[in-house]
């Protein structure tokens, strides 16, 4: 045995020492932009620098210039960490450097996709016929799903959108909730459907789509129609009543898309599963793996009940590309042609957690979120949402006070939470999405929040 490639060994050691320290350092980045530029910048050299020195300088700079999202007390946005097995699997993916596009390019990746697709369908309670693709995140999953929807609703009225585009096409009515994630609008824009040319359905106090309002909206539109619901509001965590929505949407003959970027994983817990009841009645579903499933960036998953529509929307033929006979080619389900084997960390996580481990991960984050809510409420602060999943919204007083407290919490460095607005008010948003967060981290963070809030 030789010692392998010293550069890779060195990088692995540096990565490991980063991970060992990341739970205890200030969560926020403390390096300034100038400092980072100073360490890494300068003119591109003629001869290039030594590889070991480049890796070393990236690593040294990262210590204070990254945000410790891999630590245990990062509660910003909806950001998962990366389980060690997922990071390990991702290293293998980089080492293998497989192009996942075609079965013939990587039989390993193709097989891992087949296996993992089955597991994900099983967790969600979806029929085996659902097609699955691994994209960069929920944004592209929404894009892919809505491309399949666009194909399907126009094919039903005799229009081939892939061939003929939208010029002169029958009008597609798109119905979204007023709380739809903004990346639904990004996807609609890229698809030529217009980010703002949508019918917005009113929501309730938790941000759930109101079924009566949806019924009203559907009565007003004729022709091809796509409805976008959501499982997991980025502020409150609330989930739209998908079962009731599905009934209305299907009566109308429309397509139902559900954006479940993080909330969909409620399906993994018998205690929470009722929140996504009816999900199997959707026509397409989006989820992220880099959020609650805790794989490294980037990985999202698109699922579709109409594989033909999914493939028709994504596949273009080329003379040198023959679909491998009888095999599933990954390229047919994603917008990218060449792409990384991003399914592999997903496989590794599901394989090691099993049903129980996945359920524990989801329930643990929800339990931590409830503890935050209770601790903040006990101290007299106002929790603005019903904590049904892993999201908590809290106000520390008027808007200016809340904003000052958020900034001070970020500076203090024990934990990191972001700000948002909810129903016209400034709020701090706590999202518990990392596998690494322990009950002790929650107590430490809560104590820091309360200490800082009293001082402000
Ligand atoms: C995070 C999120 C998105 C966007 O996901 P990316 O992975 O950032 O592309 C879309 N919808 C919802 C509900 C989300 O929470």
Coordinates of C-alpha atoms and ligand atoms in Angstrom, one line a residue:
X1 CA 0.0 0.0 0.0
X2 CA 1.3 3.5 -0.7
X3 CA 0.2 6.5 1.2
X4 CA -2.3 7.6 -1.4
X5 CA -2.3 11.1 -2.8
X6 CA -0.7 13.4 -0.2
X7 CA -2.7 16.4 -1.3
X8 CA -6.0 14.6 -0.8
X9 CA -4.9 13.3 2.6
X10 CA -3.9 16.8 3.6
X11 CA -7.3 18.1 2.4
X12 CA -9.1 15.4 4.3
X13 CA -7.2 16.3 7.5
X14 CA -8.0 20.0 7.0
X15 CA -11.7 19.2 6.4
X16 CA -11.8 17.1 9.5
X17 CA -10.2 19.7 11.7
X18 CA -12.7 22.2 10.4
X19 CA -15.5 20.0 11.4
X20 CA -14.0 19.3 14.8
X21 CA -13.9 23.1 15.5
X22 CA -17.1 24.3 13.9
X23 CA -19.4 23.5 16.7
X24 CA -17.5 25.6 19.2
X25 CA -16.5 28.7 17.3
X26 CA -18.7 31.8 16.9
X27 CA -21.5 30.8 14.5
X28 CA -21.3 34.0 12.5
X29 CA -18.3 34.7 10.1
X30 CA -16.0 37.1 11.8
X31 CA -13.6 37.8 8.9
X32 CA -14.2 40.9 6.9
X33 CA -14.5 41.0 3.2
X34 CA -11.2 42.8 2.9
X35 CA -9.5 40.2 5.1
X36 CA -10.8 37.4 2.9
X37 CA -9.8 39.2 -0.2
X38 CA -6.4 39.9 1.3
X39 CA -5.8 36.2 2.0
X40 CA -7.2 34.8 -1.2
X41 CA -7.0 37.5 -3.8
X42 CA -4.3 39.1 -5.9
X43 CA -3.5 38.9 -9.6
X44 CA -3.7 35.5 -11.4
X45 CA -0.1 34.3 -11.6
X46 CA 1.6 33.1 -14.7
X47 CA 3.0 29.9 -13.3
X48 CA 0.2 29.1 -10.9
X49 CA 0.7 28.4 -7.2
X50 CA 1.6 25.2 -5.4
X51 CA -1.5 23.0 -4.9
X52 CA -0.9 22.2 -1.3
X53 CA -0.5 25.9 -0.5
X54 CA -3.7 26.7 -2.3
X55 CA -5.6 24.1 -0.3
X56 CA -4.0 25.3 2.9
X57 CA -4.8 28.9 2.3
X58 CA -8.5 28.1 1.5
X59 CA -8.7 26.1 4.7
X60 CA -7.1 28.7 6.9
X61 CA -9.3 31.4 5.5
X62 CA -12.4 29.3 6.0
X63 CA -12.0 29.1 9.7
X64 CA -13.4 32.6 10.2
X65 CA -14.9 33.4 6.9
X66 CA -17.5 30.6 6.6
X67 CA -20.8 30.7 8.6
X68 CA -20.9 27.7 10.9
X69 CA -23.9 26.1 9.3
X70 CA -22.1 22.8 9.9
X71 CA -22.1 23.6 13.6
X72 CA -24.8 22.8 16.1
X73 CA -26.4 26.2 16.7
X74 CA -27.1 27.6 13.2
X75 CA -30.9 28.3 13.0
X76 CA -30.9 30.7 10.0
X77 CA -33.1 30.4 6.9
X78 CA -34.0 26.7 6.6
X79 CA -30.5 25.2 6.4
X80 CA -29.6 21.7 7.3
X81 CA -26.1 20.6 8.2
X82 CA -24.5 17.6 6.6
X83 CA -24.5 14.2 8.4
X84 CA -20.9 12.8 8.5
X85 CA -22.0 9.9 6.3
X86 CA -23.4 12.3 3.7
X87 CA -20.1 14.3 3.7
X88 CA -18.2 11.0 3.3
X89 CA -20.4 9.9 0.5
X90 CA -20.0 13.3 -1.2
X91 CA -16.2 12.9 -1.0
X92 CA -16.6 9.6 -2.8
X93 CA -18.8 11.3 -5.4
X94 CA -16.0 13.9 -6.0
X95 CA -13.4 11.2 -6.2
X96 CA -15.3 9.1 -8.6
X97 CA -16.2 12.2 -10.7
X98 CA -19.0 10.4 -12.5
X99 CA -21.3 12.0 -15.0
X100 CA -24.7 10.9 -13.9
X101 CA -26.5 11.8 -17.1
X102 CA -26.6 8.3 -18.7
X103 CA -26.7 4.8 -17.4
X104 CA -23.9 4.0 -19.8
X105 CA -21.7 6.7 -18.2
X106 CA -22.2 5.4 -14.6
X107 CA -24.0 2.2 -14.0
X108 CA -23.3 2.7 -10.3
X109 CA -25.0 6.1 -10.1
X110 CA -28.0 4.8 -12.2
X111 CA -28.4 1.8 -9.8
X112 CA -28.2 4.0 -6.7
X113 CA -30.8 6.3 -8.2
X114 CA -33.1 3.3 -8.8
X115 CA -32.7 2.2 -5.3
X116 CA -33.1 5.6 -3.7
X117 CA -36.1 6.5 -5.8
X118 CA -37.8 3.4 -4.4
X119 CA -37.0 4.4 -0.8
X120 CA -38.2 8.0 -1.2
X121 CA -41.5 6.8 -2.8
X122 CA -41.9 4.4 0.1
X123 CA -41.3 7.0 2.7
X124 CA -43.8 9.4 1.1
X125 CA -46.3 6.7 0.3
X126 CA -46.2 7.2 -3.5
X127 CA -46.8 4.6 -6.1
X128 CA -43.8 2.9 -7.8
X129 CA -44.8 4.6 -11.1
X130 CA -43.7 8.1 -9.8
X131 CA -40.6 9.4 -11.6
X132 CA -37.8 11.0 -9.6
X133 CA -35.0 13.4 -10.5
X134 CA -32.1 14.9 -8.5
X135 CA -31.5 18.6 -9.1
X136 CA -29.7 21.4 -7.4
X137 CA -32.4 22.3 -5.0
X138 CA -36.1 23.1 -4.6
X139 CA -35.9 26.0 -7.0
X140 CA -34.9 23.6 -9.9
X141 CA -37.3 20.9 -8.6
X142 CA -40.1 23.5 -8.8
X143 CA -38.9 24.4 -12.3
X144 CA -38.8 20.8 -13.4
X145 CA -42.2 19.9 -11.9
X146 CA -43.9 22.9 -13.4
X147 CA -42.3 22.1 -16.8
X148 CA -43.9 18.7 -16.6
X149 CA -47.2 20.4 -15.6
X150 CA -46.9 22.8 -18.5
X151 CA -46.4 19.9 -20.9
X152 CA -49.3 17.9 -19.5
X153 CA -52.0 20.6 -19.4
X154 CA -51.1 21.8 -22.9
X155 CA -50.9 18.3 -24.3
X156 CA -54.4 17.7 -23.0
X157 CA -55.6 20.5 -25.3
X158 CA -53.5 19.3 -28.3
X159 CA -50.6 21.7 -27.9
X160 CA -47.0 20.6 -28.0
X161 CA -45.2 23.2 -25.9
X162 CA -41.7 21.7 -26.3
X163 CA -41.9 22.0 -30.1
X164 CA -43.9 25.1 -30.5
X165 CA -43.3 27.2 -27.4
X166 CA -46.0 29.4 -25.8
X167 CA -46.5 31.7 -28.8
X168 CA -50.2 31.3 -29.7
X169 CA -50.6 28.5 -27.2
X170 CA -53.8 28.1 -25.1
X171 CA -53.6 30.2 -22.0
X172 CA -52.5 28.4 -18.8
X173 CA -54.0 29.6 -15.6
X174 CA -51.7 29.3 -12.6
X175 CA -53.1 29.4 -9.1
X176 CA -50.8 29.8 -6.2
X177 CA -51.3 30.7 -2.5
X178 CA -50.3 34.2 -1.4
X179 CA -47.7 32.5 0.7
X180 CA -46.1 30.5 -2.1
X181 CA -42.3 30.5 -1.9
X182 CA -40.8 33.0 -4.2
X183 CA -39.0 30.3 -6.1
X184 CA -42.3 29.2 -7.5
X185 CA -42.4 32.6 -9.2
X186 CA -38.7 32.1 -10.4
X187 CA -39.8 28.8 -11.9
X188 CA -42.8 30.3 -13.5
X189 CA -40.7 33.1 -15.0
X190 CA -38.2 30.7 -16.5
X191 CA -41.1 28.7 -18.0
X192 CA -42.6 31.7 -19.7
X193 CA -45.7 31.5 -17.5
X194 CA -45.0 34.8 -15.8
X195 CA -44.0 35.2 -12.1
X196 CA -46.9 37.6 -11.5
X197 CA -49.5 36.5 -14.0
X198 CA -51.0 34.2 -11.3
X199 CA -54.1 34.0 -9.3
X200 CA -53.3 34.3 -5.6
X201 CA -55.3 32.4 -3.1
X202 CA -55.8 33.8 0.4
X203 CA -54.2 32.1 3.4
X204 CA -55.2 31.6 7.0
X205 CA -53.4 33.1 10.0
X206 CA -50.6 30.4 9.8
X207 CA -50.1 30.9 6.1
X208 CA -52.0 27.8 4.9
X209 CA -53.9 28.1 1.6
X210 CA -57.7 28.5 2.4
X211 CA -59.6 25.8 0.7
X212 CA -62.8 28.0 0.3
X213 CA -60.7 30.7 -1.3
X214 CA -59.2 28.1 -3.7
X215 CA -62.6 26.9 -4.6
X216 CA -63.6 30.5 -5.5
X217 CA -60.4 31.0 -7.5
X218 CA -61.0 27.7 -9.5
X219 CA -64.5 28.8 -10.3
X220 CA -63.2 31.9 -12.0
X221 CA -60.7 30.2 -14.4
X222 CA -61.3 28.1 -17.5
X223 CA -58.9 26.0 -19.6
X224 CA -55.5 24.5 -18.7
X225 CA -54.7 25.1 -15.1
X226 CA -51.9 24.4 -12.6
X227 CA -52.3 24.8 -8.9
X228 CA -49.3 25.2 -6.6
X229 CA -49.7 24.2 -2.9
X230 CA -47.1 24.1 -0.2
X231 CA -46.0 21.7 2.5
X232 CA -44.0 23.8 4.9
X233 CA -44.2 27.6 5.0
X234 CA -40.7 29.0 5.3
X235 CA -41.8 31.3 8.2
X236 CA -44.4 29.3 10.2
X237 CA -43.7 25.7 9.0
X238 CA -47.5 25.4 8.4
X239 CA -48.6 22.9 5.7
X240 CA -51.4 23.5 3.2
X241 CA -54.3 21.0 3.5
X242 CA -53.2 19.0 0.5
X243 CA -55.9 16.3 0.7
X244 CA -58.8 18.9 0.5
X245 CA -56.9 20.9 -2.1
X246 CA -56.3 17.7 -4.2
X247 CA -60.0 17.0 -4.3
X248 CA -60.8 20.5 -5.6
X249 CA -58.0 20.5 -8.1
X250 CA -58.8 17.2 -9.6
X251 CA -62.5 17.9 -9.8
X252 CA -61.4 20.9 -11.9
X253 CA -59.1 18.7 -14.0
X254 CA -56.1 20.8 -13.1
X255 CA -52.5 19.8 -12.1
X256 CA -51.5 19.9 -8.5
X257 CA -48.0 20.7 -7.6
X258 CA -46.8 20.6 -4.0
X259 CA -43.7 22.5 -2.9
X260 CA -42.5 20.5 0.2
X261 CA -38.9 21.7 0.2
X262 CA -38.6 20.8 3.9
X263 CA -42.1 20.1 5.3
X264 CA -42.5 17.0 3.1
X265 CA -40.2 15.1 5.5
X266 CA -43.0 15.2 8.1
X267 CA -44.1 12.1 6.2
X268 CA -41.2 10.2 7.8
X269 CA -42.8 10.5 11.3
X270 CA -46.0 8.6 12.2
X271 CA -46.8 11.4 14.6
X272 CA -46.4 14.1 12.0
X273 CA -47.5 12.3 8.9
X274 CA -51.1 13.6 9.0
X275 CA -49.7 17.0 8.1
X276 CA -49.0 15.8 4.6
X277 CA -52.1 13.6 4.2
X278 CA -53.1 13.4 0.6
X279 CA -49.6 14.0 -0.8
X280 CA -49.9 10.9 -2.9
X281 CA -52.8 12.7 -4.8
X282 CA -50.5 15.4 -6.1
X283 CA -49.3 15.4 -9.7
X284 CA -45.8 16.6 -8.8
X285 CA -43.8 17.3 -5.7
X286 CA -40.7 19.2 -4.8
X287 CA -38.4 18.6 -1.9
X288 CA -34.9 19.4 -0.8
X289 CA -32.3 17.0 0.4
X290 CA -29.9 19.7 1.5
X291 CA -32.3 21.0 4.1
X292 CA -33.9 18.6 6.5
X293 CA -32.3 15.4 5.1
X294 CA -28.9 16.9 5.9
X295 CA -26.9 16.1 2.8
X296 CA -24.3 18.7 1.6
X297 CA -25.3 21.4 -0.9
X298 CA -26.6 21.0 -3.4
X299 CA -29.4 18.5 -3.8
X300 CA -33.1 18.8 -4.4
X301 CA -35.6 16.2 -5.5
X302 CA -38.4 16.4 -8.0
X303 CA -41.1 13.7 -8.1
X304 CA -43.8 13.3 -10.7
X305 CA -46.9 11.2 -10.9
X306 CA -46.8 11.4 -14.8
X307 CA -43.4 10.1 -15.9
X308 CA -44.3 10.7 -19.6
X309 CA -44.9 14.4 -18.9
X310 CA -41.8 14.5 -16.8
X311 CA -39.6 13.0 -19.5
X312 CA -41.3 14.9 -22.4
X313 CA -40.5 18.2 -20.6
X314 CA -36.9 17.3 -19.9
X315 CA -35.6 15.2 -22.8
X316 CA -34.2 16.2 -26.1
X317 CA -32.7 13.7 -28.4
X318 CA -29.1 13.9 -29.8
X319 CA -27.7 11.7 -32.5
X320 CA -24.9 10.2 -30.3
X321 CA -27.2 9.6 -27.3
X322 CA -29.0 6.4 -27.3
X323 CA -31.1 5.6 -24.3
X324 CA -29.6 2.6 -22.7
X325 CA -32.0 -0.2 -23.6
X326 CA -34.3 -1.0 -20.7
X327 CA -32.4 1.3 -18.3
X328 CA -33.4 4.6 -16.8
X329 CA -31.2 7.5 -17.8
X330 CA -31.0 10.2 -15.2
X331 CA -30.9 13.0 -17.8
X332 CA -34.5 12.4 -18.7
X333 CA -35.7 13.8 -15.4
X334 CA -33.6 16.9 -14.8
X335 CA -32.8 20.1 -16.7
X336 CA -29.1 19.5 -16.7
X337 CA -27.4 17.1 -19.1
X338 CA -24.1 16.4 -17.4
X339 CA -24.5 16.4 -13.6
X340 CA -22.9 15.1 -10.5
X341 CA -24.0 11.9 -8.8
X342 CA -25.9 13.9 -6.2
X343 CA -28.1 11.0 -5.3
X344 CA -25.2 9.2 -3.5
X345 CA -25.3 11.2 -0.3
X346 CA -29.1 10.8 -0.2
X347 CA -28.6 7.1 -0.5
X348 CA -26.0 7.0 2.3
X349 CA -28.2 9.0 4.7
X350 CA -31.3 6.9 4.1
X351 CA -29.4 3.7 4.3
X352 CA -27.7 4.6 7.6
X353 CA -30.7 6.3 9.3
X354 CA -33.3 3.8 8.3
X355 CA -36.9 4.6 9.0
X356 CA -36.3 5.0 12.7
X357 CA -33.3 7.3 12.3
X358 CA -35.1 9.5 9.8
X359 CA -38.1 9.7 12.0
X360 CA -35.9 10.6 15.0
X361 CA -34.1 13.4 13.0
X362 CA -37.4 15.0 12.0
X363 CA -39.1 14.6 15.4
X364 CA -36.0 15.8 17.3
X365 CA -35.8 19.1 15.3
X366 CA -39.5 19.6 16.0
X367 CA -39.0 19.0 19.7
X368 CA -36.2 21.5 19.8
X369 CA -38.4 24.0 18.0
X370 CA -41.1 23.6 20.6
X371 CA -38.6 24.0 23.4
X372 CA -37.4 27.3 21.9
X373 CA -41.0 28.5 21.6
X374 CA -41.8 27.5 25.2
X375 CA -38.6 29.1 26.6
X376 CA -39.2 32.4 24.7
X377 CA -42.9 32.5 25.6
X378 CA -42.1 31.8 29.3
X379 CA -39.8 34.8 29.3
X380 CA -42.6 36.9 28.1
X381 CA -41.8 37.2 24.4
X382 CA -44.4 36.7 21.7
X383 CA -44.3 33.6 19.6
X384 CA -46.2 34.4 16.4
X385 CA -46.8 31.0 15.0
X386 CA -48.2 27.6 16.0
X387 CA -45.1 25.5 16.2
X388 CA -46.2 22.5 14.1
X389 CA -42.8 21.6 12.7
X390 CA -39.3 23.0 13.0
X391 CA -40.0 26.7 12.6
X392 CA -40.5 29.3 15.3
X393 CA -41.3 33.0 14.8
X394 CA -40.7 35.3 17.8
X395 CA -41.1 39.1 18.3
X396 CA -39.2 40.8 21.1
X397 CA -41.4 43.9 21.2
X398 CA -41.9 46.5 18.5
X399 CA -40.2 46.1 15.1
X400 CA -37.2 48.2 15.9
X401 CA -36.5 46.3 19.1
X402 CA -36.9 42.9 17.4
X403 CA -34.5 44.0 14.7
X404 CA -31.9 45.2 17.3
X405 CA -32.2 41.9 19.2
X406 CA -31.7 39.8 16.1
X407 CA -28.6 41.8 15.2
X408 CA -27.3 41.5 18.7
X409 CA -27.9 37.7 18.8
X410 CA -26.0 37.3 15.5
X411 CA -23.1 39.4 16.9
X412 CA -23.0 37.5 20.2
X413 CA -22.1 34.4 18.3
X414 CA -23.6 31.5 20.4
X415 CA -26.1 30.9 17.7
X416 CA -27.4 32.5 14.5
X417 CA -31.0 33.3 13.6
X418 CA -32.3 35.5 10.8
X419 CA -35.1 38.1 10.6
X420 CA -38.3 38.0 8.6
X421 CA -41.6 39.7 8.4
X422 CA -44.8 38.0 9.4
X423 CA -48.2 39.6 8.9
X424 CA -46.7 43.0 8.9
X425 CA -44.4 42.6 11.9
X426 CA -40.7 42.1 12.3
X427 CA -39.9 38.7 13.7
X428 CA -36.9 36.5 14.4
X429 CA -37.1 33.1 12.7
X430 CA -35.7 30.0 14.3
X431 CA -35.4 27.0 12.0
X432 CA -34.1 23.8 13.6
X433 CA -32.9 21.7 10.6
X434 CA -29.6 20.2 11.6
X435 CA -28.9 16.7 12.7
X436 CA -26.2 18.0 15.0
X437 CA -28.3 20.2 17.3
X438 CA -28.7 18.7 20.8
X439 CA -31.0 19.6 23.6
X440 CA -27.9 21.2 25.3
X441 CA -27.4 23.4 22.2
X442 CA -31.0 24.5 22.5
X443 CA -30.6 25.5 26.1
X444 CA -27.3 27.3 25.4
X445 CA -28.9 29.2 22.5
X446 CA -32.1 30.0 24.4
X447 CA -30.0 31.4 27.3
X448 CA -28.0 33.5 24.9
X449 CA -31.1 34.8 23.2
X450 CA -32.7 35.8 26.5
X451 CA -29.6 37.4 27.8
X452 CA -29.1 39.4 24.7
X453 CA -32.8 40.4 24.5
X454 CA -32.8 41.7 28.1
X455 CA -29.7 43.8 27.4
X456 CA -31.0 45.4 24.2
Ligands
LIG1 C1 -35.9 26.6 0.6 C2 -37.2 26.5 -0.2 C3 -37.2 26.7 -1.6 C4 -36.0 26.9 -2.4 O1 -35.1 25.9 -2.2 P1 -33.6 25.9 -2.8 O2 -33.1 24.6 -2.3 O3 -33.0 27.1 -2.1 O4 -33.6 26.1 -4.2 C5 -38.5 26.5 -2.2 N1 -39.6 26.3 -1.5 C6 -39.6 26.2 -0.2 C7 -40.9 26.0 0.5 C8 -38.4 26.3 0.6 O5 -38.4 26.2 1.9

